[in-house]
mmCIF file of C-alpha atoms in Angstrom:
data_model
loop_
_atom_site.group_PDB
_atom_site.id
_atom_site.type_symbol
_atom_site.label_atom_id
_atom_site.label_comp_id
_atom_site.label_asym_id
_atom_site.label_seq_id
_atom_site.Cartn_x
_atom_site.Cartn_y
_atom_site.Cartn_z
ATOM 1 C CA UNK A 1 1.536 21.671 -3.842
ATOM 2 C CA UNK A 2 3.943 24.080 -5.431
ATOM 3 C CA UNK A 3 6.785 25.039 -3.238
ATOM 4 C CA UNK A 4 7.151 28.984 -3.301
ATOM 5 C CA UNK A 5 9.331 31.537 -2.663
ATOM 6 C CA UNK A 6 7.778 32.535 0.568
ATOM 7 C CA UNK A 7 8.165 28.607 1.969
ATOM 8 C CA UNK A 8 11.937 28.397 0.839
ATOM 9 C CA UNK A 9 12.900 31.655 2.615
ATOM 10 C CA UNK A 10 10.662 30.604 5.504
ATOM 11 C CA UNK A 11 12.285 27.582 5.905
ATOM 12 C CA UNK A 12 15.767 28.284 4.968
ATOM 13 C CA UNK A 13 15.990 31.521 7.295
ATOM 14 C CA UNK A 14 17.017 33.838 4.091
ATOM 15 C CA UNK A 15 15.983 37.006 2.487
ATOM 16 C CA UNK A 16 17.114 35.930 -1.218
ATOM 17 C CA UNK A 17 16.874 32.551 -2.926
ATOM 18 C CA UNK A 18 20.372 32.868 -4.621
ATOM 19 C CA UNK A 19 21.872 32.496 -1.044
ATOM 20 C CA UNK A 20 19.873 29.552 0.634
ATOM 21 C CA UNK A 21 22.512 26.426 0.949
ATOM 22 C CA UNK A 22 20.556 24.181 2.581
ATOM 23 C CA UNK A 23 17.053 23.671 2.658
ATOM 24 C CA UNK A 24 14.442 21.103 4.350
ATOM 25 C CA UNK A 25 11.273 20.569 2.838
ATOM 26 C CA UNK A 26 10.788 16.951 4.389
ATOM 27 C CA UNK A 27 6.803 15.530 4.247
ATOM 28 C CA UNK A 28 5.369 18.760 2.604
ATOM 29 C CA UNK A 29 3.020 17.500 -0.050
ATOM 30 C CA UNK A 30 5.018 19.090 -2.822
ATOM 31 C CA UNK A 31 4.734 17.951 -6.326
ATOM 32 C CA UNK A 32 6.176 21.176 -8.260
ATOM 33 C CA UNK A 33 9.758 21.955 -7.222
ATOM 34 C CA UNK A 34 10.502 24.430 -10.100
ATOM 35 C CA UNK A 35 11.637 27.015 -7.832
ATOM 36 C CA UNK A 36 15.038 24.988 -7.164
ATOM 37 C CA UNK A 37 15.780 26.675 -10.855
ATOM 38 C CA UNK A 38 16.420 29.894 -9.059
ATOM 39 C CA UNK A 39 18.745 29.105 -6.456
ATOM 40 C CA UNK A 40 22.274 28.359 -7.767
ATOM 41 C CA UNK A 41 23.975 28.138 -4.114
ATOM 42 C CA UNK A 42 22.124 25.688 -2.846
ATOM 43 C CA UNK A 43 23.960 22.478 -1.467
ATOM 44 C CA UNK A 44 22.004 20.635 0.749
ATOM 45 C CA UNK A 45 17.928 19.803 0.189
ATOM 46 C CA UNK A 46 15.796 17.472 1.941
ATOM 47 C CA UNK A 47 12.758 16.656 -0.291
ATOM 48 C CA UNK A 48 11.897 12.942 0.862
ATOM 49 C CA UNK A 49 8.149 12.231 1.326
ATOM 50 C CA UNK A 50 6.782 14.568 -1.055
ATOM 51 C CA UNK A 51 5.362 13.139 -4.562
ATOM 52 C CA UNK A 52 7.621 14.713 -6.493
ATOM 53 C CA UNK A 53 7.827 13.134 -10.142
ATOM 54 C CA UNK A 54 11.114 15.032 -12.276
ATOM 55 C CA UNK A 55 14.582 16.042 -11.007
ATOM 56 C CA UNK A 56 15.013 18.395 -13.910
ATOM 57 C CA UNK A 57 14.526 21.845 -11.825
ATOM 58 C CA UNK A 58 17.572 20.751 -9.468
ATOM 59 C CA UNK A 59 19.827 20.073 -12.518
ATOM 60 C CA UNK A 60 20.445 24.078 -12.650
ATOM 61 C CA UNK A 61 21.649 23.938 -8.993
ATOM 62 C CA UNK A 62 25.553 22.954 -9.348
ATOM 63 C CA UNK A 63 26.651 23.002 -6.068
ATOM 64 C CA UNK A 64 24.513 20.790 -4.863
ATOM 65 C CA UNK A 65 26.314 18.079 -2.831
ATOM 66 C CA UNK A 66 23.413 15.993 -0.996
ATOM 67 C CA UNK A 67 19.869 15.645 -2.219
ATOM 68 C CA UNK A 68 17.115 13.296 0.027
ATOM 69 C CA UNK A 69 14.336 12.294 -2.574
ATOM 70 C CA UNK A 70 13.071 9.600 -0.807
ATOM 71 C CA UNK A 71 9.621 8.521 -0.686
ATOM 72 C CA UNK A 72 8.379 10.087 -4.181
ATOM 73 C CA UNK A 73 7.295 9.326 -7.415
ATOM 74 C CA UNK A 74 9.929 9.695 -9.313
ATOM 75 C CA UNK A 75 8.921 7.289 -12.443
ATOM 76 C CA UNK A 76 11.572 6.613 -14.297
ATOM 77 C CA UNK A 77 15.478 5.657 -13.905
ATOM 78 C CA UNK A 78 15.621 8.265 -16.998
ATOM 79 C CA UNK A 79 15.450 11.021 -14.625
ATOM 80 C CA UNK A 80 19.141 10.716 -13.238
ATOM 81 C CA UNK A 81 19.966 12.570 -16.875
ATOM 82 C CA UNK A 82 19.154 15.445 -14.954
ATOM 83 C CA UNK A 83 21.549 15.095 -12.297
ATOM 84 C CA UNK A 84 24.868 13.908 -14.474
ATOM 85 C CA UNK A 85 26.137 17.362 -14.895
ATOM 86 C CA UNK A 86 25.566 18.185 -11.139
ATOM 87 C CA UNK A 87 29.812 17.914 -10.353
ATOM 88 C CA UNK A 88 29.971 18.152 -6.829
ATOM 89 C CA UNK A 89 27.113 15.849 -6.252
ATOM 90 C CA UNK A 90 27.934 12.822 -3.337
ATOM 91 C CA UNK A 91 24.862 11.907 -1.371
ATOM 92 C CA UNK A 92 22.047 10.414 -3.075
ATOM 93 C CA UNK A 93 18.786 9.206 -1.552
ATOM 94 C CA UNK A 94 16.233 7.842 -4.086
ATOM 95 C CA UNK A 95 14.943 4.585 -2.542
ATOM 96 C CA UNK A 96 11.401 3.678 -2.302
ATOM 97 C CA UNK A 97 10.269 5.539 -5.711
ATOM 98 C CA UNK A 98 8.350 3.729 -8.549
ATOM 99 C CA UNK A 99 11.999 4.065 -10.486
ATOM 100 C CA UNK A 100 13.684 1.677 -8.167
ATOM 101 C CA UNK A 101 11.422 -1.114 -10.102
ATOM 102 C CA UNK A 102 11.448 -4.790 -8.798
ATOM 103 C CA UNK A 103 15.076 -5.526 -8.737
ATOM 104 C CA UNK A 104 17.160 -3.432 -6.878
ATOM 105 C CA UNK A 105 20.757 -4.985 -7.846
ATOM 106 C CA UNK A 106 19.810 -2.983 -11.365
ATOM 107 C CA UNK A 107 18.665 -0.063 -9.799
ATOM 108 C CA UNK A 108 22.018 0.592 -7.927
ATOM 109 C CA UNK A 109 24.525 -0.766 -10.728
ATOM 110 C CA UNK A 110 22.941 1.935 -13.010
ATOM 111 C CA UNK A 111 22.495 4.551 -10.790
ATOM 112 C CA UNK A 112 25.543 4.609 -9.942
ATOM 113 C CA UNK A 113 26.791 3.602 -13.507
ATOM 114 C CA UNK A 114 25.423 7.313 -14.171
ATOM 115 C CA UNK A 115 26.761 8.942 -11.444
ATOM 116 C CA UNK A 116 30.032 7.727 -10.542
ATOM 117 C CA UNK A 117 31.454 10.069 -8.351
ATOM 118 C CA UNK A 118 28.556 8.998 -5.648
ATOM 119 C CA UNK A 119 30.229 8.422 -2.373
ATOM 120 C CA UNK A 120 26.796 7.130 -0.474
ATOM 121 C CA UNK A 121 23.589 5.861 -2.418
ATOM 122 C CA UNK A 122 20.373 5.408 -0.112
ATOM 123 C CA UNK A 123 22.293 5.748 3.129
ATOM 124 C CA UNK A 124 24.770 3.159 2.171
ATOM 125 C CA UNK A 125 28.559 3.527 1.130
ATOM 126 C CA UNK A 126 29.648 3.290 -2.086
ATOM 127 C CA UNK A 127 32.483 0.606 -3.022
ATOM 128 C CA UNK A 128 34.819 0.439 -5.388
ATOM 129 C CA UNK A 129 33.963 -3.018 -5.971
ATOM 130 C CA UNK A 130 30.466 -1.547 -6.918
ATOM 131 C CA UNK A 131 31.749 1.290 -9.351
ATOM 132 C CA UNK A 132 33.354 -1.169 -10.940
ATOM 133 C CA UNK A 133 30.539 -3.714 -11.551
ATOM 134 C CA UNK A 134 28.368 -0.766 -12.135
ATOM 135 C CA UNK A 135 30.360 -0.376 -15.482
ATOM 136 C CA UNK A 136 29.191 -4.023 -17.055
ATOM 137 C CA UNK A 137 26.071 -4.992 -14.976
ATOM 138 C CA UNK A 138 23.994 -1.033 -14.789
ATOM 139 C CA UNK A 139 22.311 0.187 -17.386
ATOM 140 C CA UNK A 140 23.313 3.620 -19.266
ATOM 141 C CA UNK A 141 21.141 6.908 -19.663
ATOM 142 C CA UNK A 142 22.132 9.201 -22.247
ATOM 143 C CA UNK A 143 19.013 11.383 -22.598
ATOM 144 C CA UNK A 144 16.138 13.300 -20.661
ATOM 145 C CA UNK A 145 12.741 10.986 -20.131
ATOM 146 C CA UNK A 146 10.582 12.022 -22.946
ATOM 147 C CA UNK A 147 6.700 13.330 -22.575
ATOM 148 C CA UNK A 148 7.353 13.979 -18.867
ATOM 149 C CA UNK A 149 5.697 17.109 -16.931
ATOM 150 C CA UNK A 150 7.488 19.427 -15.048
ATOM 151 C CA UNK A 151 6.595 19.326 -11.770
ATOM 152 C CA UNK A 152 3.186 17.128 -11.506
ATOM 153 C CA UNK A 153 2.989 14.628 -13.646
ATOM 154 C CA UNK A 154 2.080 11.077 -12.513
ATOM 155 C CA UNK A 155 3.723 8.094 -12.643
ATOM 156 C CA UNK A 156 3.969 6.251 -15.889
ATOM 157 C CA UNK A 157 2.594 2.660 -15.713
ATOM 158 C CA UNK A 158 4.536 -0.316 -15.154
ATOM 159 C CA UNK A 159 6.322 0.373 -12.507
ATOM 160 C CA UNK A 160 6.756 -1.711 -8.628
ATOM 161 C CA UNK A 161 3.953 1.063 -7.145
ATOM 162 C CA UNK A 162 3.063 -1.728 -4.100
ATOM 163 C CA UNK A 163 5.412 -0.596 -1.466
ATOM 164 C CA UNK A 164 5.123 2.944 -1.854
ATOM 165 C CA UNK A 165 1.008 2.938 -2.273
ATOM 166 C CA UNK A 166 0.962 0.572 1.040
ATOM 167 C CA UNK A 167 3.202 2.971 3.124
ATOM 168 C CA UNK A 168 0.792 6.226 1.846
ATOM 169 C CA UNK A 169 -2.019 4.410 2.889
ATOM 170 C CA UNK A 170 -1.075 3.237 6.272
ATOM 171 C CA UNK A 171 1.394 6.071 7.094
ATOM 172 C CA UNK A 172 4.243 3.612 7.905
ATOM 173 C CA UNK A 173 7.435 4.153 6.991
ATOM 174 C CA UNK A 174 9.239 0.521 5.925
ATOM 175 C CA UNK A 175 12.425 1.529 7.939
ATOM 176 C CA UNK A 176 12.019 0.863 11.512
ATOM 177 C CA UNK A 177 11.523 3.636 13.777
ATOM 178 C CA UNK A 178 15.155 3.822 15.304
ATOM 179 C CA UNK A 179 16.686 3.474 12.000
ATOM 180 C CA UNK A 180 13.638 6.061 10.404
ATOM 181 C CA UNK A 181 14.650 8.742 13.169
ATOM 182 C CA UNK A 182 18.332 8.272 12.183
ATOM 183 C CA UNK A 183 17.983 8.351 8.250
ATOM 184 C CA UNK A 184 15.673 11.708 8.820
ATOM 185 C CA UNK A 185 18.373 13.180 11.298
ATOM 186 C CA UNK A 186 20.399 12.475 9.113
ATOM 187 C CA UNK A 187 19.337 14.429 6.093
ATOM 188 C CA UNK A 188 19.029 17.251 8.112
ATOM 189 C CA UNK A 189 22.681 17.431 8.698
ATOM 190 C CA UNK A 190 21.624 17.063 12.555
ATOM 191 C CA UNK A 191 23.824 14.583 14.830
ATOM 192 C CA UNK A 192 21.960 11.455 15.578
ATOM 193 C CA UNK A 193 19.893 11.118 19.103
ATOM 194 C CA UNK A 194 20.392 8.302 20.959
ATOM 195 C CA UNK A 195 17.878 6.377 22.773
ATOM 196 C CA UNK A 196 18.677 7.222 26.321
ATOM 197 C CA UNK A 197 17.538 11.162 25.290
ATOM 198 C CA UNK A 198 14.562 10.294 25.092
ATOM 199 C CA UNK A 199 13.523 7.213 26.781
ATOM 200 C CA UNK A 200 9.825 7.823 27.971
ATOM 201 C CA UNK A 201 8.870 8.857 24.403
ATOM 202 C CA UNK A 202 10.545 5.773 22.101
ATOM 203 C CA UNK A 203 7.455 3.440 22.507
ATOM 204 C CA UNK A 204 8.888 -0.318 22.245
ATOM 205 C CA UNK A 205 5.869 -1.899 21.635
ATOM 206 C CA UNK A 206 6.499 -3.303 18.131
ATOM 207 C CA UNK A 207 2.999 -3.291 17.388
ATOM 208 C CA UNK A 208 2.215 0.147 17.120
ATOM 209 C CA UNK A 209 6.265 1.546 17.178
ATOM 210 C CA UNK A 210 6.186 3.154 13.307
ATOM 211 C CA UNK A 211 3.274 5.255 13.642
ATOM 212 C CA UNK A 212 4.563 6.278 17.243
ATOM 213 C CA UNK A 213 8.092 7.135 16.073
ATOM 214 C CA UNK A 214 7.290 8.452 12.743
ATOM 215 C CA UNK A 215 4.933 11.267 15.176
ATOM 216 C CA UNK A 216 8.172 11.437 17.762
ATOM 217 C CA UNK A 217 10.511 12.544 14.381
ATOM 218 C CA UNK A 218 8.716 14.236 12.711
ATOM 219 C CA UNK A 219 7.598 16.776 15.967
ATOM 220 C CA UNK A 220 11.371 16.688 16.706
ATOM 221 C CA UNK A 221 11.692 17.860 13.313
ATOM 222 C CA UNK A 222 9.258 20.453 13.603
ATOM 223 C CA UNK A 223 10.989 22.319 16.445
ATOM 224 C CA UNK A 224 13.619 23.511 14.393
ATOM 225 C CA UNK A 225 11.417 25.367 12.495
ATOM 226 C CA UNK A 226 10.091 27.557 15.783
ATOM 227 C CA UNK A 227 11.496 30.331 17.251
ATOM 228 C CA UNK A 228 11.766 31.176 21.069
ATOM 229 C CA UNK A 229 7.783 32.472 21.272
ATOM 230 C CA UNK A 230 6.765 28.774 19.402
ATOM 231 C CA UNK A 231 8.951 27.103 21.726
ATOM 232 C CA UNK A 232 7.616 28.728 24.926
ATOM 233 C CA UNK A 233 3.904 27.618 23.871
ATOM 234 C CA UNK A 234 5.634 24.041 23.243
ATOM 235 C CA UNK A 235 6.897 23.797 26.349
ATOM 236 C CA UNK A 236 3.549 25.251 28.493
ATOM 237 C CA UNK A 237 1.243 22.565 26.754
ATOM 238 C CA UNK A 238 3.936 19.739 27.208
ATOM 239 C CA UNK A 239 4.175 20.661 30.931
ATOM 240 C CA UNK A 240 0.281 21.250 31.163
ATOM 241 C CA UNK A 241 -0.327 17.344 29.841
ATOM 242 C CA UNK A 242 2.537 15.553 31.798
ATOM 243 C CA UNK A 243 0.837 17.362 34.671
ATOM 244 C CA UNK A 244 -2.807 15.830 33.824
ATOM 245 C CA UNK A 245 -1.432 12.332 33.137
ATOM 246 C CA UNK A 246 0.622 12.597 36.509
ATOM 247 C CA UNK A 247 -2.651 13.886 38.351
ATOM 248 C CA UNK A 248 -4.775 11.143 36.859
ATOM 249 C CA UNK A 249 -2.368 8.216 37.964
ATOM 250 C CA UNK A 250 -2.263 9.691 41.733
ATOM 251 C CA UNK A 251 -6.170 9.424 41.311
ATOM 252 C CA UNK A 252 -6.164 5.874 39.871
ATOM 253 C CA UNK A 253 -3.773 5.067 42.879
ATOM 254 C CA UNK A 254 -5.559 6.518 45.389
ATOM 255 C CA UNK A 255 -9.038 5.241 44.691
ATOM 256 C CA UNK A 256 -7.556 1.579 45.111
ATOM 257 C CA UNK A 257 -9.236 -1.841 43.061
ATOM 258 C CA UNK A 258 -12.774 -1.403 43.502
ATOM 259 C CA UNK A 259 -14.824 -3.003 46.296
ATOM 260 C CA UNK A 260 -18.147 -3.536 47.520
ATOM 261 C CA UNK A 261 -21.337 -5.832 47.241
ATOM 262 C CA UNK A 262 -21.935 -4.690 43.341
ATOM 263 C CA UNK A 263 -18.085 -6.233 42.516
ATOM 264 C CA UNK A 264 -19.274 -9.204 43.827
ATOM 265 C CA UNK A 265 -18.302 -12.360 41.275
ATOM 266 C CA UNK A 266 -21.630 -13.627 39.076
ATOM 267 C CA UNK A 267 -20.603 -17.490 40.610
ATOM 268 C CA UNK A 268 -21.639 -16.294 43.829
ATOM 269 C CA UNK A 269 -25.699 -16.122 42.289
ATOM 270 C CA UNK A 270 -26.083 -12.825 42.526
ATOM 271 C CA UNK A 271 -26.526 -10.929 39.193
ATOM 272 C CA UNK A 272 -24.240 -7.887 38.367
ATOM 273 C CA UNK A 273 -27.092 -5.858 37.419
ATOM 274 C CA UNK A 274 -29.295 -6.275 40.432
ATOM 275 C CA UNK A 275 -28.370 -4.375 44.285
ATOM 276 C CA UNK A 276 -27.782 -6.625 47.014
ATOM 277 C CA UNK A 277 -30.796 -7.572 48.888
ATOM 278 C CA UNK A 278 -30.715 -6.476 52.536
ATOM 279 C CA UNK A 279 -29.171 -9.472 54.125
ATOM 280 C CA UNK A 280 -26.437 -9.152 52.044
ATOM 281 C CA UNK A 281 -25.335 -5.789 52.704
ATOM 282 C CA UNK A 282 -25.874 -6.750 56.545
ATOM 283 C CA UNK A 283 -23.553 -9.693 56.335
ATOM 284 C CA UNK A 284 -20.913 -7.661 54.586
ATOM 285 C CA UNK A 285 -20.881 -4.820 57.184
ATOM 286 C CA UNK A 286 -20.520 -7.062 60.525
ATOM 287 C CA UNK A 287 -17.508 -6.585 62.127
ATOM 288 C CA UNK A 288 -16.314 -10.012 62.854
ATOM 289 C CA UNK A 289 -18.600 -12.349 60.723
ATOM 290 C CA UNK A 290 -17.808 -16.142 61.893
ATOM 291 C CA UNK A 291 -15.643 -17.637 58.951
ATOM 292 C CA UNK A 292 -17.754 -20.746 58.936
ATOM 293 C CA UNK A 293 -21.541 -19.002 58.309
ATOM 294 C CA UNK A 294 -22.414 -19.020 54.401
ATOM 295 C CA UNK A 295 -23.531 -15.310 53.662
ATOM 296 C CA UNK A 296 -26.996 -15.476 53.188
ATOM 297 C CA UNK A 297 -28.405 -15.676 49.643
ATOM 298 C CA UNK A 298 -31.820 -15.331 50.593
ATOM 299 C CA UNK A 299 -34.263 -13.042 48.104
ATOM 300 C CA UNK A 300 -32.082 -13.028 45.118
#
């Protein structure tokens, strides 16, 4: 999916693209980004889980400070060319792309052997220490990938492909979802919610907890995006279902465990399936039955 004009001043809440700063674009299938070309201003976008495979259409946007690329298919290490004349860049998300390869001691010495003036790479500080090791143990780029397209080409072969192809195909994210709902948050610019905002919704079964708080962030996400009529239709269909599920336990409480002759346990002889015979249903509606009679299993 190319992302157009129309999406970026949708999204961004502007009426030219040479004044949009900050722009999210989060989990929106895009694979053509060539539209970044015409906005010089912007500082902050949010591209991560996309397939996006070249950086070259941001290298034209210079006062870009923070750019999220996680989750995409970036193929090659050769791409950060594009972003070494980008001065005031700081933040830098690129893990989980085919480029990160199988050893990701090399992937951070040389990315940040090419871009030095980092000050966070994949949601971790930058050290230093680590600049400095960067300069013997990272590799160095000093030219554009070759034979690449420009906005959807596919990742070259070679390449670790196992982590990202597992998380498309399941739709799990490999952070966990606290951490997930905090890294997202976070390249939004937004401050980070705890867990005691929203305690009924954070599911903390572990067995199903990505899928159920990759749904929680991303809707959380999605609200931003609304304006007071979208909210207002949020907030009537919320109500309407808490109401249902609070209607349906009173029923479930009220109705009690169930009881009668056709609950009766299978040792007792009588099948499941069948009704109780006559003296059955007799026994079981006496008032005071003597405890020491055996109910009658005659006719079964």
């Amino acid at each position: 999916m190319k992302l157009t004009r129309k999406m970026v001043l949708t999204r961004a809440k502007a009426s030219e693209l040479h004044s949009v700063r900050k722009l999210n674009c989060w989990g929106s299938r895009l694979t053509d980004i060539s539209i970044c070309r015409e906005m010089p201003s912007l500082e902050v976008i949010t591209l991560s889980v996309n397939s996006i495979s070249t950086l070259e259409p941001v290298s034209r946007c210079q006062r870009l400070s923070e750019l999220y690329l996680r989750r995409n298919r970036i193929p090659s290490l050769a791409e950060l060319f594009y972003l070494k004349g980008l001065p005031r860049l700081r933040v830098l998300w690129l893990a989980e792309n085919p480029c990160c390869g199988a050893s990701p001691h090399r992937y951070r010495m040389t990315v940040l052997r090419t871009l030095p003036r980092l000050q966070k790479l994949d949601n971790q500080a930058v050290t230093e220490e680590e600049l400095s090791r960067a300069l013997m143990e990272g590799e160095e780029i000093t030219a554009a990938p070759e034979g690449e397209g420009m906005g959807n080409g596919c990742p070259k072969p070679g390449f670790a492909l196992s982590s990202l192809s597992s998380a498309a195909e399941t739709g799990q994210d490999s952070l966990d979802g606290e951490e997930e709902a905090i890294s997202v948050q976070g390249e939004l610019g937004l401050n980070p919610c705890s867990q005691d905002q929203f305690p009924s919704f954070l599911p903390r079964d572990t067995s199903s907890s990505h899928r159920s708080r990759n749904v929680l962030t991303a809707i959380l996400l999605l609200l931003r995006e609304l304006d007071a009529e979208g909210l207002e239709a949020v907030q009537q269909t919320v109500s309407g279902r808490l109401q249902a599920l609070h209607g349906q336990e009173v029923q479930e409480q009220a109705e009690g465990p169930p009881t009668g002759p056709e609950h009766v346990p299978h040792s007792v002889g009588i099948p499941a399936s069948s009704p109780a015979p006559r003296s059955w249903r007799a026994a079981t509606t006496a008032k005071a039955p003597a405890p020491h009679r055996s109910l009658p299993l005659e006719g079964c």
